[in-house]
Amino acid sequence: MKKTFSIWLFCLSLCVTASLSAVAQDATYSNKNALPEIGVVASDAISLDKEMIVGDAVMRQMRGQSPVIADPVLDEYLQDLGNRLVIHAENAKFPFEFFWVDNDAINAFAFFGGHIGVHTGLMRRAKTESELASVLAHEISHVTQRHIARKMQAQKRSSPLAIASLIGGVLIAMANPEAGIAAMQAGSAASAQLQIDYTRTNEQEADRIGISMLARAGFDVTAAASFFSTMAEEYRMVSKPPARLLTHPLTETRIADARARAADYPARYLRPSVQFELAKARIMARYSFEPDYAVDYFNAALEKNAYKLKVAAQYGLALAYMRAEENEKAKEIVINQLLSQDPSNLFYLDAATDIYIALGEPLKAVELLQPHVSLNPRNQVLALNQANALISASQYEQAIDLLRDFLLVNKDYQIAYQLMTEAYQKAKQFSQMHQSKAEVYALYGAYTRAVDELQYAYNFAGEDHLEKQRIRARIKQFRDQEERLERL
């Protein structure tokens, strides 16, 4: 398995984000059916516009310095699941962005601007899609109720940027503990105010609203209590609980409250979700397990019929074979078995593309994907896999055209810019290559390096005055973005 990061460091980030709250009085919860406190009352602490700016800045910092996963298939699944919940949320003021963090701890977290991260470890332990959805609904509720802003308003001390600095520092600590500690020390004035003990009010509010959201979205409302019970049982005898339990205290009362709230809704029994089981298998095969262990694990599951859905175990085994560079075995499973059963499945199409490229047959991947891309050219899984296959087949201009179209509506997708950079480089279009590389740096918040790349691009532009004008304008935009953050 992949190495996990410091539980203590990461638990602080959840105190700053998902669990920020004022000191609670038990009497507040004498009526479980009381209407939630709507978070817009905290608008004088930080405006929605500023919240989105700070959230964007922290997200850029995370991309550059923490183990955020860039995986179109998993991103597509998580964003779709999150959106199914958000449409049933009250007081959602901006689009939500859901993303994965490569960390085996059981955890999820939310911060400014509708950003919600989920650890791969949480997905690995979730037994059903409703359990995963229950965690997302809880975190969405933290955002819609603006718990961070309400904490700031109650204290009237910490500036948005001070809290953003602390959040960023703790998130960095997942990938680089020493750097994270230094960043947190720089924001110590804010960190001194953020205590683990002050979580009850916001946690119960998020539980209540989240379970209601879960019911409206058509999920099993008993999943919240069942996942609470799973975590409590797994870590009952452990001296160092996971971050999720440290920052989201899991008492018997809280589990009982979740069960009582679920009893207010009709029982709902759902079949296992194919997409959930495939996503879980992908996380286990690609991120949680070492290649050899993954092969043994999924082979054993298939031999003993120890799976919820056979196709998920087959898919996991195929991915494990790919990581072990046994691509012919993977091809037999994915292309000859899984795709024949479900030819439009994005998980299978993604794996088939990688297999064909690994076997030196990228044009077969292009041919396989083309009818699907024609129907949905801006789907991230289809477009990015097709672009990758076209680049591998030395069809650079076609890849560039496809990526340009994709980026018109997905302007912050780093893999697209990375593929674009590769295509321009191999096509020897160096001015465009440096411009694309600048966009990658900007997504990491590295504006100085982005400007450097644009200056290289300017030098390669030659006598193309229109191109030079566009480059100068982009340089100004990057510098303006830096200044806007400073003005916060």
Short mmCIF file of N, CA, C and O in Angstrom, two decimals, residues 1-111:
data_model
loop_
_atom_site.label_atom_id
_atom_site.label_comp_id
_atom_site.label_asym_id
_atom_site.label_seq_id
_atom_site.Cartn_x
_atom_site.Cartn_y
_atom_site.Cartn_z
N MET A 1 0.83 -1.20 0.00
CA MET A 1 0.00 0.00 0.00
C MET A 1 0.86 1.25 0.00
O MET A 1 2.01 1.21 0.44
N LYS A 2 0.24 2.35 -0.44
CA LYS A 2 0.98 3.60 -0.45
C LYS A 2 1.10 4.12 0.97
O LYS A 2 0.24 3.91 1.81
N LYS A 3 2.17 4.83 1.23
CA LYS A 3 2.43 5.38 2.55
C LYS A 3 1.41 6.46 2.86
O LYS A 3 1.13 7.32 2.08
N THR A 4 0.83 6.42 4.10
CA THR A 4 -0.09 7.46 4.52
C THR A 4 0.68 8.58 5.19
O THR A 4 1.82 8.41 5.60
N PHE A 5 0.04 9.72 5.33
CA PHE A 5 0.69 10.91 5.88
C PHE A 5 0.26 11.15 7.31
O PHE A 5 -0.61 10.46 7.84
N SER A 6 0.84 12.15 7.94
CA SER A 6 0.62 12.39 9.36
C SER A 6 -0.83 12.67 9.68
O SER A 6 -1.42 13.61 9.19
N ILE A 7 -1.42 11.83 10.52
CA ILE A 7 -2.82 12.02 10.92
C ILE A 7 -2.96 13.32 11.69
O ILE A 7 -3.90 14.08 11.50
N TRP A 8 -2.02 13.58 12.59
CA TRP A 8 -2.13 14.78 13.42
C TRP A 8 -2.12 16.05 12.58
O TRP A 8 -2.91 16.94 12.79
N LEU A 9 -1.23 16.10 11.59
CA LEU A 9 -1.17 17.29 10.76
C LEU A 9 -2.45 17.47 9.98
O LEU A 9 -3.01 18.56 9.91
N PHE A 10 -2.95 16.37 9.40
CA PHE A 10 -4.12 16.57 8.56
C PHE A 10 -5.36 16.84 9.37
O PHE A 10 -6.28 17.50 8.93
N CYS A 11 -5.42 16.34 10.61
CA CYS A 11 -6.62 16.60 11.40
C CYS A 11 -6.79 18.08 11.64
O CYS A 11 -7.90 18.58 11.73
N LEU A 12 -5.69 18.84 11.69
CA LEU A 12 -5.81 20.28 11.88
C LEU A 12 -6.50 20.94 10.71
O LEU A 12 -7.26 21.90 10.87
N SER A 13 -6.26 20.43 9.50
CA SER A 13 -6.90 21.06 8.34
C SER A 13 -8.41 20.93 8.41
O SER A 13 -9.14 21.81 8.01
N LEU A 14 -8.88 19.80 8.93
CA LEU A 14 -10.31 19.63 9.05
C LEU A 14 -10.88 20.55 10.12
O LEU A 14 -12.02 20.98 10.03
N CYS A 15 -10.09 20.86 11.14
CA CYS A 15 -10.56 21.81 12.15
C CYS A 15 -10.76 23.17 11.51
O CYS A 15 -11.69 23.90 11.84
N VAL A 16 -9.87 23.52 10.59
CA VAL A 16 -9.97 24.82 9.93
C VAL A 16 -11.09 24.83 8.91
O VAL A 16 -11.74 25.84 8.69
N THR A 17 -11.35 23.66 8.32
CA THR A 17 -12.29 23.63 7.21
C THR A 17 -13.63 23.05 7.61
O THR A 17 -14.53 23.76 8.04
N ALA A 18 -13.75 21.71 7.46
CA ALA A 18 -15.07 21.12 7.62
C ALA A 18 -15.64 21.27 9.01
O ALA A 18 -16.84 21.24 9.19
N SER A 19 -14.82 21.42 10.04
CA SER A 19 -15.33 21.41 11.40
C SER A 19 -15.18 22.72 12.12
O SER A 19 -15.28 22.76 13.35
N LEU A 20 -14.92 23.82 11.44
CA LEU A 20 -14.85 25.11 12.10
C LEU A 20 -16.20 25.45 12.71
O LEU A 20 -17.22 25.40 12.04
N SER A 21 -16.23 25.80 13.97
CA SER A 21 -17.50 26.15 14.60
C SER A 21 -17.27 26.88 15.89
O SER A 21 -16.20 26.83 16.49
N ALA A 22 -18.28 27.56 16.35
CA ALA A 22 -18.24 28.24 17.65
C ALA A 22 -18.54 27.24 18.74
O ALA A 22 -19.00 26.14 18.49
N VAL A 23 -18.31 27.65 20.01
CA VAL A 23 -18.61 26.78 21.14
C VAL A 23 -20.10 26.52 21.17
O VAL A 23 -20.90 27.43 21.03
N ALA A 24 -20.49 25.25 21.31
CA ALA A 24 -21.91 24.91 21.25
C ALA A 24 -22.48 24.70 22.64
O ALA A 24 -21.78 24.30 23.56
N GLN A 25 -23.76 24.96 22.77
CA GLN A 25 -24.51 24.64 23.97
C GLN A 25 -25.40 23.44 23.66
O GLN A 25 -26.04 23.37 22.63
N ASP A 26 -25.43 22.47 24.58
CA ASP A 26 -26.21 21.26 24.32
C ASP A 26 -27.68 21.58 24.07
O ASP A 26 -28.36 20.88 23.32
N ALA A 27 -28.17 22.64 24.65
CA ALA A 27 -29.58 22.97 24.49
C ALA A 27 -29.93 23.30 23.05
O ALA A 27 -31.10 23.21 22.66
N THR A 28 -28.93 23.66 22.27
CA THR A 28 -29.18 23.99 20.87
C THR A 28 -29.85 22.84 20.14
O THR A 28 -30.57 23.03 19.18
N TYR A 29 -29.61 21.61 20.60
CA TYR A 29 -30.08 20.44 19.87
C TYR A 29 -31.21 19.73 20.58
O TYR A 29 -31.41 18.54 20.42
N SER A 30 -31.98 20.46 21.39
CA SER A 30 -33.11 19.84 22.06
C SER A 30 -34.18 19.42 21.06
O SER A 30 -34.98 18.55 21.33
N ASN A 31 -34.21 20.06 19.88
CA ASN A 31 -35.18 19.71 18.85
C ASN A 31 -34.46 19.34 17.58
O ASN A 31 -33.95 20.19 16.87
N LYS A 32 -34.43 18.05 17.27
CA LYS A 32 -33.66 17.59 16.09
C LYS A 32 -34.27 18.06 14.79
O LYS A 32 -33.62 18.04 13.75
N ASN A 33 -35.55 18.46 14.83
CA ASN A 33 -36.22 18.89 13.61
C ASN A 33 -36.18 20.40 13.41
O ASN A 33 -36.83 20.94 12.51
N ALA A 34 -35.40 21.11 14.25
CA ALA A 34 -35.32 22.56 14.10
C ALA A 34 -34.73 22.90 12.75
O ALA A 34 -33.87 22.19 12.23
N LEU A 35 -35.18 24.02 12.18
CA LEU A 35 -34.65 24.44 10.88
C LEU A 35 -33.19 24.80 11.00
O LEU A 35 -32.74 25.34 12.02
N PRO A 36 -32.38 24.51 9.98
CA PRO A 36 -30.96 24.82 10.04
C PRO A 36 -30.71 26.32 10.02
O PRO A 36 -31.49 27.09 9.44
N GLU A 37 -29.61 26.71 10.62
CA GLU A 37 -29.19 28.11 10.55
C GLU A 37 -28.55 28.34 9.20
O GLU A 37 -27.58 27.67 8.84
N ILE A 38 -29.07 29.25 8.42
CA ILE A 38 -28.58 29.46 7.07
C ILE A 38 -27.30 30.28 7.10
O ILE A 38 -27.23 31.33 7.73
N GLY A 39 -26.29 29.78 6.40
CA GLY A 39 -24.96 30.35 6.51
C GLY A 39 -24.77 31.72 5.90
O GLY A 39 -23.75 32.34 6.13
N VAL A 40 -25.73 32.23 5.11
CA VAL A 40 -25.51 33.53 4.49
C VAL A 40 -25.43 34.65 5.51
O VAL A 40 -25.03 35.75 5.18
N VAL A 41 -25.80 34.38 6.77
CA VAL A 41 -25.71 35.42 7.78
C VAL A 41 -24.26 35.84 8.02
O VAL A 41 -24.00 36.87 8.62
N ALA A 42 -23.33 35.04 7.57
CA ALA A 42 -21.91 35.34 7.79
C ALA A 42 -21.31 36.14 6.66
O ALA A 42 -20.10 36.27 6.55
N SER A 43 -22.15 36.73 5.82
CA SER A 43 -21.63 37.41 4.63
C SER A 43 -20.80 38.63 4.98
O SER A 43 -20.01 39.10 4.16
N ASP A 44 -20.98 39.18 6.20
CA ASP A 44 -20.15 40.34 6.55
C ASP A 44 -18.76 39.92 6.99
O ASP A 44 -17.88 40.75 7.13
N ALA A 45 -18.55 38.62 7.24
CA ALA A 45 -17.21 38.14 7.59
C ALA A 45 -16.36 37.96 6.33
O ALA A 45 -15.20 38.32 6.30
N ILE A 46 -16.96 37.38 5.31
CA ILE A 46 -16.27 37.22 4.02
C ILE A 46 -17.34 37.08 2.95
O ILE A 46 -18.26 36.28 3.09
N SER A 47 -17.25 37.86 1.90
CA SER A 47 -18.24 37.81 0.83
C SER A 47 -18.09 36.51 0.05
O SER A 47 -17.05 35.85 0.08
N LEU A 48 -19.15 36.17 -0.68
CA LEU A 48 -19.08 34.97 -1.52
C LEU A 48 -18.00 35.10 -2.57
O LEU A 48 -17.31 34.13 -2.90
N ASP A 49 -17.83 36.30 -3.13
CA ASP A 49 -16.79 36.51 -4.14
C ASP A 49 -15.41 36.25 -3.56
O ASP A 49 -14.58 35.57 -4.18
N LYS A 50 -15.16 36.79 -2.35
CA LYS A 50 -13.85 36.57 -1.74
C LYS A 50 -13.66 35.11 -1.36
O LYS A 50 -12.56 34.57 -1.46
N GLU A 51 -14.74 34.48 -0.92
CA GLU A 51 -14.64 33.07 -0.56
C GLU A 51 -14.20 32.25 -1.76
O GLU A 51 -13.37 31.35 -1.65
N MET A 52 -14.74 32.56 -2.94
CA MET A 52 -14.37 31.82 -4.14
C MET A 52 -12.92 32.11 -4.55
O MET A 52 -12.20 31.21 -4.99
N ILE A 53 -12.48 33.36 -4.37
CA ILE A 53 -11.09 33.71 -4.70
C ILE A 53 -10.13 32.95 -3.79
O ILE A 53 -9.13 32.37 -4.25
N VAL A 54 -10.42 32.96 -2.48
CA VAL A 54 -9.54 32.27 -1.54
C VAL A 54 -9.57 30.76 -1.79
O VAL A 54 -8.54 30.08 -1.77
N GLY A 55 -10.77 30.22 -2.05
CA GLY A 55 -10.87 28.79 -2.34
C GLY A 55 -10.08 28.40 -3.57
O GLY A 55 -9.41 27.36 -3.59
N ASP A 56 -10.13 29.24 -4.59
CA ASP A 56 -9.36 28.98 -5.81
C ASP A 56 -7.87 29.00 -5.53
O ASP A 56 -7.11 28.15 -6.03
N ALA A 57 -7.43 29.94 -4.69
CA ALA A 57 -6.00 30.04 -4.36
C ALA A 57 -5.53 28.81 -3.61
O ALA A 57 -4.46 28.26 -3.88
N VAL A 58 -6.35 28.34 -2.65
CA VAL A 58 -5.97 27.15 -1.89
C VAL A 58 -5.96 25.92 -2.79
O VAL A 58 -5.08 25.06 -2.68
N MET A 59 -6.92 25.83 -3.71
CA MET A 59 -6.97 24.68 -4.62
C MET A 59 -5.73 24.65 -5.51
O MET A 59 -5.16 23.58 -5.77
N ARG A 60 -5.29 25.80 -5.97
CA ARG A 60 -4.08 25.85 -6.78
C ARG A 60 -2.87 25.39 -5.96
O ARG A 60 -1.99 24.68 -6.45
N GLN A 61 -2.83 25.81 -4.70
CA GLN A 61 -1.74 25.39 -3.82
C GLN A 61 -1.77 23.88 -3.63
O GLN A 61 -0.72 23.21 -3.63
N MET A 62 -2.96 23.32 -3.47
CA MET A 62 -3.07 21.87 -3.29
C MET A 62 -2.57 21.11 -4.51
O MET A 62 -1.89 20.10 -4.40
N ARG A 63 -2.96 21.59 -5.70
CA ARG A 63 -2.53 20.90 -6.92
C ARG A 63 -1.01 20.83 -7.00
O ARG A 63 -0.44 19.84 -7.46
N GLY A 64 -0.36 21.90 -6.57
CA GLY A 64 1.08 21.96 -6.72
C GLY A 64 1.87 21.25 -5.64
O GLY A 64 3.00 20.83 -5.88
N GLN A 65 1.27 21.10 -4.43
CA GLN A 65 2.10 20.65 -3.32
C GLN A 65 1.48 19.54 -2.48
O GLN A 65 1.98 19.24 -1.41
N SER A 66 0.41 18.92 -2.92
CA SER A 66 -0.16 17.80 -2.18
C SER A 66 -0.59 16.72 -3.16
O SER A 66 -0.66 16.97 -4.36
N PRO A 67 -0.84 15.51 -2.65
CA PRO A 67 -1.11 14.39 -3.56
C PRO A 67 -2.53 14.37 -4.12
O PRO A 67 -3.29 13.42 -3.93
N VAL A 68 -2.92 15.45 -4.80
CA VAL A 68 -4.20 15.48 -5.48
C VAL A 68 -4.11 14.57 -6.71
O VAL A 68 -3.16 14.67 -7.49
N ILE A 69 -5.09 13.71 -6.89
CA ILE A 69 -5.08 12.76 -8.00
C ILE A 69 -5.67 13.42 -9.25
O ILE A 69 -6.74 14.01 -9.20
N ALA A 70 -4.96 13.32 -10.34
CA ALA A 70 -5.46 13.77 -11.64
C ALA A 70 -5.82 12.52 -12.44
O ALA A 70 -4.98 11.94 -13.12
N ASP A 71 -7.05 12.09 -12.32
CA ASP A 71 -7.51 10.85 -12.94
C ASP A 71 -8.89 11.12 -13.55
O ASP A 71 -9.89 11.18 -12.83
N PRO A 72 -8.98 11.32 -14.86
CA PRO A 72 -10.26 11.71 -15.46
C PRO A 72 -11.41 10.77 -15.15
O PRO A 72 -12.55 11.22 -14.97
N VAL A 73 -11.15 9.47 -15.09
CA VAL A 73 -12.23 8.52 -14.84
C VAL A 73 -12.78 8.69 -13.43
O VAL A 73 -13.99 8.77 -13.21
N LEU A 74 -11.89 8.74 -12.45
CA LEU A 74 -12.33 8.92 -11.07
C LEU A 74 -12.92 10.31 -10.87
O LEU A 74 -13.89 10.48 -10.12
N ASP A 75 -12.33 11.32 -11.51
CA ASP A 75 -12.88 12.67 -11.40
C ASP A 75 -14.31 12.73 -11.93
O ASP A 75 -15.19 13.35 -11.34
N GLU A 76 -14.53 12.09 -13.08
CA GLU A 76 -15.86 12.08 -13.69
C GLU A 76 -16.87 11.44 -12.74
O GLU A 76 -17.98 11.96 -12.55
N TYR A 77 -16.49 10.31 -12.15
CA TYR A 77 -17.41 9.62 -11.25
C TYR A 77 -17.72 10.46 -10.02
O TYR A 77 -18.89 10.64 -9.64
N LEU A 78 -16.68 11.00 -9.36
CA LEU A 78 -16.89 11.75 -8.12
C LEU A 78 -17.67 13.03 -8.37
O LEU A 78 -18.57 13.38 -7.59
N GLN A 79 -17.35 13.74 -9.44
CA GLN A 79 -18.07 14.98 -9.74
C GLN A 79 -19.54 14.69 -10.04
O GLN A 79 -20.44 15.44 -9.62
N ASP A 80 -19.80 13.62 -10.77
CA ASP A 80 -21.18 13.25 -11.07
C ASP A 80 -21.94 12.91 -9.80
O ASP A 80 -23.08 13.37 -9.60
N LEU A 81 -21.34 12.14 -8.92
CA LEU A 81 -21.99 11.78 -7.66
C LEU A 81 -22.23 13.03 -6.82
O LEU A 81 -23.32 13.21 -6.25
N GLY A 82 -21.23 13.90 -6.73
CA GLY A 82 -21.38 15.12 -5.96
C GLY A 82 -22.48 16.01 -6.52
O GLY A 82 -23.29 16.57 -5.77
N ASN A 83 -22.55 16.12 -7.85
CA ASN A 83 -23.58 16.96 -8.47
C ASN A 83 -24.98 16.42 -8.21
O ASN A 83 -25.94 17.21 -8.09
N ARG A 84 -25.11 15.11 -8.14
CA ARG A 84 -26.41 14.51 -7.83
C ARG A 84 -26.91 14.93 -6.46
O ARG A 84 -28.13 15.00 -6.21
N LEU A 85 -25.98 15.23 -5.57
CA LEU A 85 -26.35 15.71 -4.24
C LEU A 85 -26.56 17.22 -4.22
O LEU A 85 -27.51 17.73 -3.61
N VAL A 86 -25.67 17.94 -4.90
CA VAL A 86 -25.71 19.41 -4.87
C VAL A 86 -27.04 19.95 -5.40
O VAL A 86 -27.56 20.94 -4.89
N ILE A 87 -27.61 19.29 -6.41
CA ILE A 87 -28.87 19.79 -6.95
C ILE A 87 -30.00 19.70 -5.94
O ILE A 87 -31.04 20.35 -6.09
N HIS A 88 -29.79 18.94 -4.88
CA HIS A 88 -30.79 18.84 -3.81
C HIS A 88 -30.37 19.62 -2.57
O HIS A 88 -31.03 19.52 -1.53
N ALA A 89 -29.28 20.38 -2.67
CA ALA A 89 -28.81 21.18 -1.53
C ALA A 89 -29.52 22.52 -1.50
O ALA A 89 -29.87 23.08 -2.54
N GLU A 90 -29.73 23.04 -0.31
CA GLU A 90 -30.29 24.37 -0.15
C GLU A 90 -29.16 25.37 0.04
O GLU A 90 -28.15 25.08 0.67
N ASN A 91 -29.31 26.54 -0.54
CA ASN A 91 -28.35 27.61 -0.32
C ASN A 91 -27.00 27.36 -0.99
O ASN A 91 -25.97 27.83 -0.51
N ALA A 92 -26.99 26.61 -2.10
CA ALA A 92 -25.75 26.41 -2.86
C ALA A 92 -25.53 27.64 -3.73
O ALA A 92 -26.32 27.91 -4.64
N LYS A 93 -24.46 28.38 -3.46
CA LYS A 93 -24.25 29.68 -4.10
C LYS A 93 -23.23 29.66 -5.24
O LYS A 93 -23.03 30.66 -5.90
N PHE A 94 -22.53 28.54 -5.41
CA PHE A 94 -21.52 28.48 -6.46
C PHE A 94 -21.32 27.03 -6.87
O PHE A 94 -21.74 26.11 -6.16
N PRO A 95 -20.68 26.77 -8.02
CA PRO A 95 -20.42 25.39 -8.44
C PRO A 95 -19.46 24.71 -7.45
O PRO A 95 -18.57 25.34 -6.90
N PHE A 96 -19.67 23.43 -7.25
CA PHE A 96 -18.81 22.65 -6.37
C PHE A 96 -17.76 21.91 -7.20
O PHE A 96 -18.04 21.47 -8.31
N GLU A 97 -16.59 21.77 -6.63
CA GLU A 97 -15.52 20.98 -7.25
C GLU A 97 -15.13 19.87 -6.29
O GLU A 97 -14.71 20.12 -5.16
N PHE A 98 -15.27 18.63 -6.74
CA PHE A 98 -14.94 17.46 -5.94
C PHE A 98 -13.64 16.86 -6.50
O PHE A 98 -13.46 16.76 -7.71
N PHE A 99 -12.75 16.47 -5.61
CA PHE A 99 -11.47 15.93 -6.07
C PHE A 99 -10.97 14.87 -5.09
O PHE A 99 -11.42 14.77 -3.95
N TRP A 100 -10.02 14.07 -5.58
CA TRP A 100 -9.46 12.97 -4.80
C TRP A 100 -8.09 13.33 -4.25
O TRP A 100 -7.31 13.99 -4.93
N VAL A 101 -7.78 12.83 -3.07
CA VAL A 101 -6.45 12.95 -2.48
C VAL A 101 -5.91 11.55 -2.27
O VAL A 101 -6.58 10.69 -1.69
N ASP A 102 -4.70 11.29 -2.74
CA ASP A 102 -4.08 9.97 -2.63
C ASP A 102 -3.54 9.80 -1.21
O ASP A 102 -2.38 10.08 -0.92
N ASN A 103 -4.39 9.34 -0.32
CA ASN A 103 -4.04 9.18 1.09
C ASN A 103 -4.93 8.08 1.65
O ASN A 103 -6.15 8.12 1.46
N ASP A 104 -4.35 7.10 2.33
CA ASP A 104 -5.12 5.94 2.76
C ASP A 104 -5.88 6.17 4.06
O ASP A 104 -6.53 5.27 4.56
N ALA A 105 -5.81 7.37 4.64
CA ALA A 105 -6.60 7.67 5.83
C ALA A 105 -8.07 7.78 5.47
O ALA A 105 -8.42 8.13 4.35
N ILE A 106 -8.95 7.49 6.45
CA ILE A 106 -10.38 7.68 6.24
C ILE A 106 -10.68 9.15 6.46
O ILE A 106 -10.71 9.62 7.60
N ASN A 107 -10.89 9.89 5.40
CA ASN A 107 -11.07 11.32 5.57
C ASN A 107 -11.73 11.96 4.35
O ASN A 107 -11.67 11.42 3.24
N ALA A 108 -12.36 13.08 4.59
CA ALA A 108 -12.88 13.98 3.56
C ALA A 108 -12.90 15.36 4.18
O ALA A 108 -12.91 15.50 5.40
N PHE A 109 -12.88 16.39 3.36
CA PHE A 109 -12.81 17.75 3.90
C PHE A 109 -13.37 18.74 2.90
O PHE A 109 -13.46 18.47 1.71
N ALA A 110 -13.79 19.89 3.42
CA ALA A 110 -14.33 20.96 2.59
C ALA A 110 -13.65 22.25 2.94
O ALA A 110 -13.23 22.46 4.09
N PHE A 111 -13.52 23.15 1.96
CA PHE A 111 -12.99 24.47 2.26
C PHE A 111 -13.62 25.49 1.34
O PHE A 111 -14.51 25.18 0.54
#
